[in-house]
Protein backbone atom coordinates (compact mmCIF):
# COMPACT_ATOMS: atom_id res chain seq x y z
CA UNK A 1 0.00 0.00 0.00
CA UNK A 2 1.31 3.44 -0.85
CA UNK A 3 1.14 6.51 1.29
CA UNK A 4 -0.87 9.58 0.36
CA UNK A 5 0.94 11.68 -2.23
CA UNK A 6 3.23 8.83 -3.28
CA UNK A 7 3.20 8.02 -7.00
CA UNK A 8 1.96 4.65 -8.16
CA UNK A 9 4.67 2.53 -9.74
CA UNK A 10 3.78 -0.40 -11.98
CA UNK A 11 5.46 -3.67 -11.16
CA UNK A 12 6.83 -5.99 -13.83
CA UNK A 13 3.90 -8.34 -13.24
CA UNK A 14 1.41 -5.67 -14.27
CA UNK A 15 0.62 -3.62 -17.30
CA UNK A 16 2.70 -3.10 -20.38
CA UNK A 17 5.40 -5.63 -19.50
CA UNK A 18 2.86 -8.46 -19.38
CA UNK A 19 1.27 -7.31 -22.63
CA UNK A 20 4.67 -7.19 -24.36
CA UNK A 21 5.66 -10.62 -23.02
CA UNK A 22 2.34 -12.13 -24.12
CA UNK A 23 2.69 -10.60 -27.58
CA UNK A 24 6.20 -12.00 -28.04
CA UNK A 25 5.16 -15.44 -26.79
CA UNK A 26 2.19 -15.67 -29.16
CA UNK A 27 4.27 -14.50 -32.12
CA UNK A 28 6.96 -17.13 -31.50
CA UNK A 29 4.45 -19.91 -30.92
CA UNK A 30 2.87 -18.95 -34.26
CA UNK A 31 6.21 -19.65 -35.94
CA UNK A 32 7.56 -16.17 -36.66
CA UNK A 33 11.35 -15.93 -36.80
CA UNK A 34 13.32 -14.67 -33.82
CA UNK A 35 15.10 -12.16 -36.06
CA UNK A 36 11.79 -10.61 -37.11
CA UNK A 37 10.43 -10.56 -33.56
CA UNK A 38 13.63 -8.96 -32.26
CA UNK A 39 13.23 -6.19 -34.83
CA UNK A 40 9.55 -5.70 -33.90
CA UNK A 41 10.39 -5.53 -30.18
CA UNK A 42 13.27 -3.12 -30.76
CA UNK A 43 15.90 -5.50 -29.39
CA UNK A 44 19.44 -4.70 -30.51
CA UNK A 45 20.07 -8.38 -31.23
CA UNK A 46 18.05 -11.60 -31.72
CA UNK A 47 20.18 -13.02 -28.91
CA UNK A 48 18.36 -10.80 -26.43
CA UNK A 49 15.03 -12.08 -27.74
CA UNK A 50 16.19 -15.70 -27.49
CA UNK A 51 17.42 -15.17 -23.93
CA UNK A 52 13.92 -14.09 -22.87
CA UNK A 53 11.60 -16.10 -25.09
CA UNK A 54 13.31 -19.32 -26.31
CA UNK A 55 11.16 -21.42 -23.97
CA UNK A 56 8.14 -20.41 -26.09
CA UNK A 57 9.53 -22.20 -29.13
CA UNK A 58 8.26 -25.76 -28.66
CA UNK A 59 9.01 -26.76 -32.24
CA UNK A 60 12.60 -25.51 -32.11
CA UNK A 61 14.68 -27.90 -34.17
CA UNK A 62 11.67 -29.67 -35.62
CA UNK A 63 11.90 -27.97 -39.01
CA UNK A 64 15.59 -28.79 -39.28
CA UNK A 65 15.02 -32.44 -38.39
CA UNK A 66 12.16 -32.66 -40.88
CA UNK A 67 14.39 -31.21 -43.60
CA UNK A 68 17.14 -33.75 -42.96
CA UNK A 69 14.59 -36.58 -42.77
CA UNK A 70 13.15 -35.60 -46.14
CA UNK A 71 16.64 -35.43 -47.64
CA UNK A 72 17.86 -38.74 -46.24
CA UNK A 73 14.59 -40.56 -45.80
CA UNK A 74 13.58 -42.27 -42.60
CA UNK A 75 15.89 -44.80 -41.05
CA UNK A 76 14.25 -47.84 -39.50
CA UNK A 77 14.98 -48.16 -35.82
CA UNK A 78 17.43 -50.95 -35.10
CA UNK A 79 17.48 -52.56 -31.68
CA UNK A 80 20.20 -55.19 -31.20
CA UNK A 81 18.79 -58.59 -30.22
CA UNK A 82 20.83 -58.50 -27.01
CA UNK A 83 18.80 -55.50 -25.82
CA UNK A 84 15.40 -57.11 -26.35
CA UNK A 85 13.83 -59.15 -23.54
CA UNK A 86 10.70 -61.27 -23.66
CA UNK A 87 8.81 -58.18 -22.39
CA UNK A 88 10.18 -55.79 -24.98
CA UNK A 89 13.21 -53.57 -24.71
CA UNK A 90 15.39 -53.49 -21.67
XYZ file of N, CA and C in Angstrom:
270
model
N 0.844 -1.170 0.000
C 0.000 0.000 0.000
C 0.891 1.236 0.000
N 0.505 2.218 -0.773
C 1.310 3.438 -0.846
C 0.719 4.527 0.042
N 1.588 5.410 0.446
C 1.141 6.513 1.291
C 0.563 7.630 0.435
N -0.250 8.461 1.060
C -0.873 9.583 0.362
C 0.204 10.469 -0.265
N -0.010 10.818 -1.533
C 0.937 11.677 -2.230
C 2.050 10.914 -2.931
N 2.183 9.641 -2.651
C 3.228 8.831 -3.279
C 2.730 8.355 -4.643
N 3.597 8.431 -5.643
C 3.205 8.024 -6.997
C 3.084 6.509 -7.089
N 2.125 6.074 -7.899
C 1.956 4.651 -8.157
C 3.033 4.206 -9.130
N 3.640 3.069 -8.863
C 4.672 2.532 -9.737
C 4.250 1.134 -10.164
N 4.181 0.913 -11.462
C 3.784 -0.404 -11.983
C 4.885 -1.416 -11.713
N 4.484 -2.593 -11.323
C 5.461 -3.666 -11.158
C 5.586 -4.408 -12.479
N 6.611 -5.246 -12.598
C 6.834 -5.993 -13.830
C 5.728 -7.017 -14.080
N 4.967 -7.350 -13.052
C 3.903 -8.335 -13.242
C 2.603 -7.698 -13.715
N 2.612 -6.393 -13.857
C 1.413 -5.670 -14.269
C 1.660 -4.904 -15.556
N 0.594 -4.599 -16.231
C 0.617 -3.622 -17.300
C 1.353 -3.987 -18.567
N 2.085 -3.014 -19.066
C 2.697 -3.104 -20.379
C 3.673 -4.265 -20.492
N 4.418 -4.542 -19.441
C 5.397 -5.628 -19.496
C 4.714 -6.957 -19.799
N 3.598 -7.216 -19.157
C 2.860 -8.465 -19.380
C 2.315 -8.501 -20.804
N 1.786 -7.383 -21.273
C 1.267 -7.313 -22.634
C 2.375 -7.596 -23.650
N 3.528 -7.000 -23.453
C 4.670 -7.192 -24.359
C 5.134 -8.643 -24.344
N 5.225 -9.230 -23.162
C 5.662 -10.619 -23.023
C 4.659 -11.567 -23.692
N 3.379 -11.310 -23.500
C 2.337 -12.133 -24.120
C 2.413 -12.027 -25.639
N 2.576 -10.823 -26.139
C 2.692 -10.597 -27.581
C 3.853 -11.405 -28.154
N 5.023 -11.296 -27.547
C 6.202 -12.002 -28.043
C 5.999 -13.514 -28.001
N 5.398 -14.001 -26.941
C 5.160 -15.435 -26.792
C 4.236 -15.963 -27.883
N 3.157 -15.245 -28.135
C 2.189 -15.666 -29.156
C 2.832 -15.642 -30.543
N 3.607 -14.614 -30.820
C 4.266 -14.495 -32.124
C 5.226 -15.661 -32.349
N 6.028 -16.007 -31.352
C 6.961 -17.127 -31.500
C 6.235 -18.455 -31.631
N 5.209 -18.663 -30.831
C 4.452 -19.909 -30.919
C 3.764 -20.049 -32.274
N 3.481 -18.923 -32.931
C 2.867 -18.951 -34.259
C 3.888 -19.258 -35.351
N 5.178 -19.270 -34.985
C 6.210 -19.654 -35.941
C 6.989 -18.520 -36.575
N 6.801 -17.295 -36.104
C 7.561 -16.169 -36.656
C 9.027 -16.317 -36.263
N 9.915 -15.797 -37.090
C 11.346 -15.930 -36.803
C 11.761 -15.021 -35.647
N 12.791 -15.444 -34.944
C 13.323 -14.669 -33.823
C 13.905 -13.352 -34.329
N 14.519 -13.376 -35.496
C 15.103 -12.157 -36.063
C 14.012 -11.105 -36.294
N 12.895 -11.532 -36.862
C 11.787 -10.605 -37.107
C 11.207 -10.089 -35.801
N 10.975 -10.983 -34.848
C 10.426 -10.560 -33.557
C 11.368 -9.590 -32.850
N 12.660 -9.859 -32.890
C 13.630 -8.958 -32.260
C 13.524 -7.557 -32.853
N 13.373 -7.492 -34.159
C 13.229 -6.186 -34.825
C 11.939 -5.509 -34.378
N 10.840 -6.266 -34.313
C 9.555 -5.699 -33.898
C 9.583 -5.206 -32.457
N 10.318 -5.914 -31.591
C 10.389 -5.526 -30.179
C 11.418 -4.429 -29.920
N 12.245 -4.144 -30.927
C 13.267 -3.125 -30.758
C 14.514 -3.627 -30.050
N 14.693 -4.950 -30.004
C 15.904 -5.502 -29.393
C 17.096 -5.235 -30.309
N 18.249 -4.988 -29.723
C 19.443 -4.705 -30.514
C 19.994 -5.959 -31.174
N 19.563 -7.122 -30.703
C 20.071 -8.384 -31.231
C 19.039 -9.492 -31.011
N 18.928 -10.445 -31.943
C 18.046 -11.596 -31.723
C 18.455 -12.420 -30.503
N 19.713 -12.298 -30.096
C 20.183 -13.017 -28.908
C 19.408 -12.581 -27.668
N 19.134 -11.310 -27.566
C 18.356 -10.798 -26.431
C 16.966 -11.423 -26.442
N 16.358 -11.482 -27.614
C 15.028 -12.081 -27.745
C 15.067 -13.550 -27.348
N 16.060 -14.284 -27.834
C 16.187 -15.702 -27.486
C 16.385 -15.904 -25.994
N 17.181 -15.048 -25.375
C 17.422 -15.170 -23.931
C 16.122 -15.089 -23.137
N 15.176 -14.290 -23.606
C 13.924 -14.088 -22.870
C 12.787 -15.005 -23.297
N 12.787 -15.432 -24.568
C 11.598 -16.102 -25.093
C 11.834 -17.479 -25.709
N 13.036 -18.023 -25.660
C 13.311 -19.315 -26.306
C 12.415 -20.430 -25.787
N 12.007 -20.365 -24.536
C 11.160 -21.421 -23.974
C 9.767 -21.435 -24.595
N 9.432 -20.430 -25.397
C 8.141 -20.407 -26.087
C 8.247 -20.958 -27.501
N 9.329 -21.647 -27.794
C 9.535 -22.197 -29.127
C 9.511 -23.724 -29.058
N 8.342 -24.314 -28.857
C 8.261 -25.759 -28.659
C 8.706 -26.575 -29.859
N 8.626 -26.027 -31.038
C 9.015 -26.763 -32.237
C 10.461 -26.483 -32.641
N 11.222 -25.836 -31.769
C 12.601 -25.508 -32.109
C 13.351 -26.772 -32.507
N 13.946 -26.749 -33.664
C 14.685 -27.898 -34.168
C 13.840 -28.834 -35.012
N 12.547 -28.769 -34.879
C 11.666 -29.672 -35.620
C 11.742 -29.479 -37.123
N 11.819 -28.241 -37.577
C 11.897 -27.973 -39.010
C 13.217 -28.486 -39.582
N 14.279 -28.303 -38.825
C 15.586 -28.794 -39.277
C 15.616 -30.309 -39.378
N 15.073 -30.973 -38.357
C 15.018 -32.442 -38.390
C 14.158 -32.926 -39.545
N 13.039 -32.263 -39.775
C 12.159 -32.656 -40.878
C 12.862 -32.488 -42.222
N 13.640 -31.429 -42.364
C 14.389 -31.208 -43.602
C 15.410 -32.300 -43.855
N 16.145 -32.672 -42.824
C 17.137 -33.747 -42.955
C 16.444 -35.074 -43.230
N 15.340 -35.340 -42.532
C 14.591 -36.581 -42.766
C 14.113 -36.671 -44.212
N 13.635 -35.558 -44.756
C 13.152 -35.602 -46.138
C 14.302 -35.781 -47.123
N 15.466 -35.271 -46.781
C 16.636 -35.433 -47.641
C 17.152 -36.865 -47.604
N 17.267 -37.409 -46.402
C 17.862 -38.736 -46.238
C 16.839 -39.862 -46.198
N 15.603 -39.530 -45.989
C 14.589 -40.565 -45.802
C 14.603 -41.013 -44.354
N 13.631 -41.795 -43.986
C 13.585 -42.269 -42.605
C 14.432 -43.516 -42.470
N 15.049 -43.644 -41.340
C 15.894 -44.799 -41.049
C 15.136 -45.681 -40.077
N 14.952 -46.963 -40.436
C 14.246 -47.837 -39.499
C 15.037 -47.975 -38.204
N 14.325 -48.024 -37.113
C 14.977 -48.158 -35.817
C 15.536 -49.562 -35.676
N 16.788 -49.657 -35.291
C 17.429 -50.954 -35.102
C 17.707 -51.140 -33.623
N 17.222 -52.222 -33.075
C 17.483 -52.557 -31.682
C 18.206 -53.895 -31.679
N 19.467 -53.919 -31.232
C 20.200 -55.188 -31.201
C 19.440 -56.239 -30.395
N 19.498 -57.477 -30.865
C 18.791 -58.588 -30.222
C 19.149 -58.698 -28.744
N 20.382 -58.383 -28.402
C 20.833 -58.497 -27.008
C 20.087 -57.529 -26.086
N 19.495 -56.483 -26.641
C 18.797 -55.497 -25.819
C 17.289 -55.736 -25.740
N 16.823 -56.814 -26.354
C 15.396 -57.114 -26.352
C 15.132 -58.272 -25.408
N 14.220 -58.071 -24.458
C 13.834 -59.146 -23.543
C 12.505 -59.716 -24.005
N 11.994 -60.688 -23.304
C 10.700 -61.268 -23.662
C 9.563 -60.278 -23.427
N 9.823 -59.200 -22.678
C 8.805 -58.181 -22.386
C 9.009 -56.922 -23.221
N 9.878 -56.978 -24.186
C 10.178 -55.789 -24.983
C 11.602 -55.351 -24.735
N 11.852 -54.087 -24.913
C 13.213 -53.567 -24.714
C 13.589 -53.529 -23.249
N 14.867 -53.607 -23.037
C 15.395 -53.486 -21.674
C 15.627 -52.030 -21.376
